PDB file of C-alpha atoms in Angstrom:
ATOM      1  CA  UNK S   1       0.000   0.000   0.000  1.00  0.00           C
ATOM      2  CA  UNK S   2       2.838   2.366   0.739  1.00  0.00           C
ATOM      3  CA  UNK S   3       4.296   1.701  -2.730  1.00  0.00           C
ATOM      4  CA  UNK S   4       1.080   2.929  -4.377  1.00  0.00           C
ATOM      5  CA  UNK S   5       1.112   6.127  -2.330  1.00  0.00           C
ATOM      6  CA  UNK S   6       4.775   6.639  -3.220  1.00  0.00           C
ATOM      7  CA  UNK S   7       4.045   6.158  -6.948  1.00  0.00           C
ATOM      8  CA  UNK S   8       1.068   8.523  -6.806  1.00  0.00           C
ATOM      9  CA  UNK S   9       3.220  11.200  -5.193  1.00  0.00           C
ATOM     10  CA  UNK S  10       5.961  10.709  -7.782  1.00  0.00           C
ATOM     11  CA  UNK S  11       3.340  10.872 -10.548  1.00  0.00           C
ATOM     12  CA  UNK S  12       1.945  14.125  -9.202  1.00  0.00           C
ATOM     13  CA  UNK S  13       5.433  15.618  -9.006  1.00  0.00           C
ATOM     14  CA  UNK S  14       6.245  14.607 -12.594  1.00  0.00           C
ATOM     15  CA  UNK S  15       2.896  15.934 -13.835  1.00  0.00           C
ATOM     16  CA  UNK S  16       3.496  19.229 -12.030  1.00  0.00           C
ATOM     17  CA  UNK S  17       6.906  19.456 -13.685  1.00  0.00           C
ATOM     18  CA  UNK S  18       5.431  18.974 -17.146  1.00  0.00           C
ATOM     19  CA  UNK S  19       2.699  21.518 -16.377  1.00  0.00           C
ATOM     20  CA  UNK S  20       5.313  24.049 -15.251  1.00  0.00           C
ATOM     21  CA  UNK S  21       7.342  23.422 -18.424  1.00  0.00           C
ATOM     22  CA  UNK S  22       4.238  23.901 -20.570  1.00  0.00           C
ATOM     23  CA  UNK S  23       3.312  27.145 -18.817  1.00  0.00           C
ATOM     24  CA  UNK S  24       6.896  28.393 -19.224  1.00  0.00           C
ATOM     25  CA  UNK S  25       6.843  27.521 -22.941  1.00  0.00           C
ATOM     26  CA  UNK S  26       3.549  29.324 -23.514  1.00  0.00           C
ATOM     27  CA  UNK S  27       4.704  32.429 -21.658  1.00  0.00           C
ATOM     28  CA  UNK S  28       8.011  32.539 -23.506  1.00  0.00           C
ATOM     29  CA  UNK S  29       6.162  32.590 -26.851  1.00  0.00           C
ATOM     30  CA  UNK S  30       7.091  29.221 -28.288  1.00  0.00           C
ATOM     31  CA  UNK S  31       3.530  28.626 -29.480  1.00  0.00           C
ATOM     32  CA  UNK S  32       2.861  32.117 -30.834  1.00  0.00           C
ATOM     33  CA  UNK S  33       3.620  31.547 -34.495  1.00  0.00           C
ATOM     34  CA  UNK S  34       2.343  28.226 -35.741  1.00  0.00           C
ATOM     35  CA  UNK S  35       1.673  29.274 -39.340  1.00  0.00           C
ATOM     36  CA  UNK S  36       4.886  30.618 -40.838  1.00  0.00           C
ATOM     37  CA  UNK S  37       7.140  27.592 -40.174  1.00  0.00           C
ATOM     38  CA  UNK S  38       4.797  25.441 -42.238  1.00  0.00           C
ATOM     39  CA  UNK S  39       4.797  27.987 -45.067  1.00  0.00           C
ATOM     40  CA  UNK S  40       8.480  28.948 -44.856  1.00  0.00           C
ATOM     41  CA  UNK S  41       9.605  25.684 -46.418  1.00  0.00           C
ATOM     42  CA  UNK S  42       7.439  26.420 -49.456  1.00  0.00           C
ATOM     43  CA  UNK S  43       9.167  29.739 -50.132  1.00  0.00           C
ATOM     44  CA  UNK S  44      12.763  28.718 -49.451  1.00  0.00           C
ATOM     45  CA  UNK S  45      13.418  27.609 -53.033  1.00  0.00           C
ATOM     46  CA  UNK S  46      11.725  30.640 -54.527  1.00  0.00           C
ATOM     47  CA  UNK S  47      13.905  33.028 -52.551  1.00  0.00           C
ATOM     48  CA  UNK S  48      17.057  31.174 -53.544  1.00  0.00           C
ATOM     49  CA  UNK S  49      16.014  31.181 -57.196  1.00  0.00           C
ATOM     50  CA  UNK S  50      15.121  34.843 -56.916  1.00  0.00           C
ATOM     51  CA  UNK S  51      18.495  35.640 -55.378  1.00  0.00           C
ATOM     52  CA  UNK S  52      20.301  33.705 -58.106  1.00  0.00           C
ATOM     53  CA  UNK S  53      18.339  35.535 -60.792  1.00  0.00           C
ATOM     54  CA  UNK S  54      19.181  38.921 -59.301  1.00  0.00           C
ATOM     55  CA  UNK S  55      22.847  37.942 -59.080  1.00  0.00           C
ATOM     56  CA  UNK S  56      22.792  36.867 -62.755  1.00  0.00           C
ATOM     57  CA  UNK S  57      21.131  40.140 -63.748  1.00  0.00           C
ATOM     58  CA  UNK S  58      23.708  42.093 -61.799  1.00  0.00           C
ATOM     59  CA  UNK S  59      26.506  40.142 -63.460  1.00  0.00           C
ATOM     60  CA  UNK S  60      24.977  40.736 -66.905  1.00  0.00           C
ATOM     61  CA  UNK S  61      24.671  44.450 -66.179  1.00  0.00           C
ATOM     62  CA  UNK S  62      28.298  44.592 -65.106  1.00  0.00           C
ATOM     63  CA  UNK S  63      29.400  42.696 -68.236  1.00  0.00           C
ATOM     64  CA  UNK S  64      27.365  44.985 -70.523  1.00  0.00           C
ATOM     65  CA  UNK S  65      28.900  48.155 -69.074  1.00  0.00           C
TER      66      UNK S  65
END
């Protein structure tokens, strides 16, 4: 019987620790932006292609002058 009480107390302590960690994460803003990380991977290639195109245009402008 004392083992069950010990395990219940340990379980409550672990649950309180996870609750404290969750509250800390919410207050520090880790769950604020849940949209842009899912969209950012869609625009990574476009920005790299866009940067390469601008670099090529700049190189062509330098060569033409």
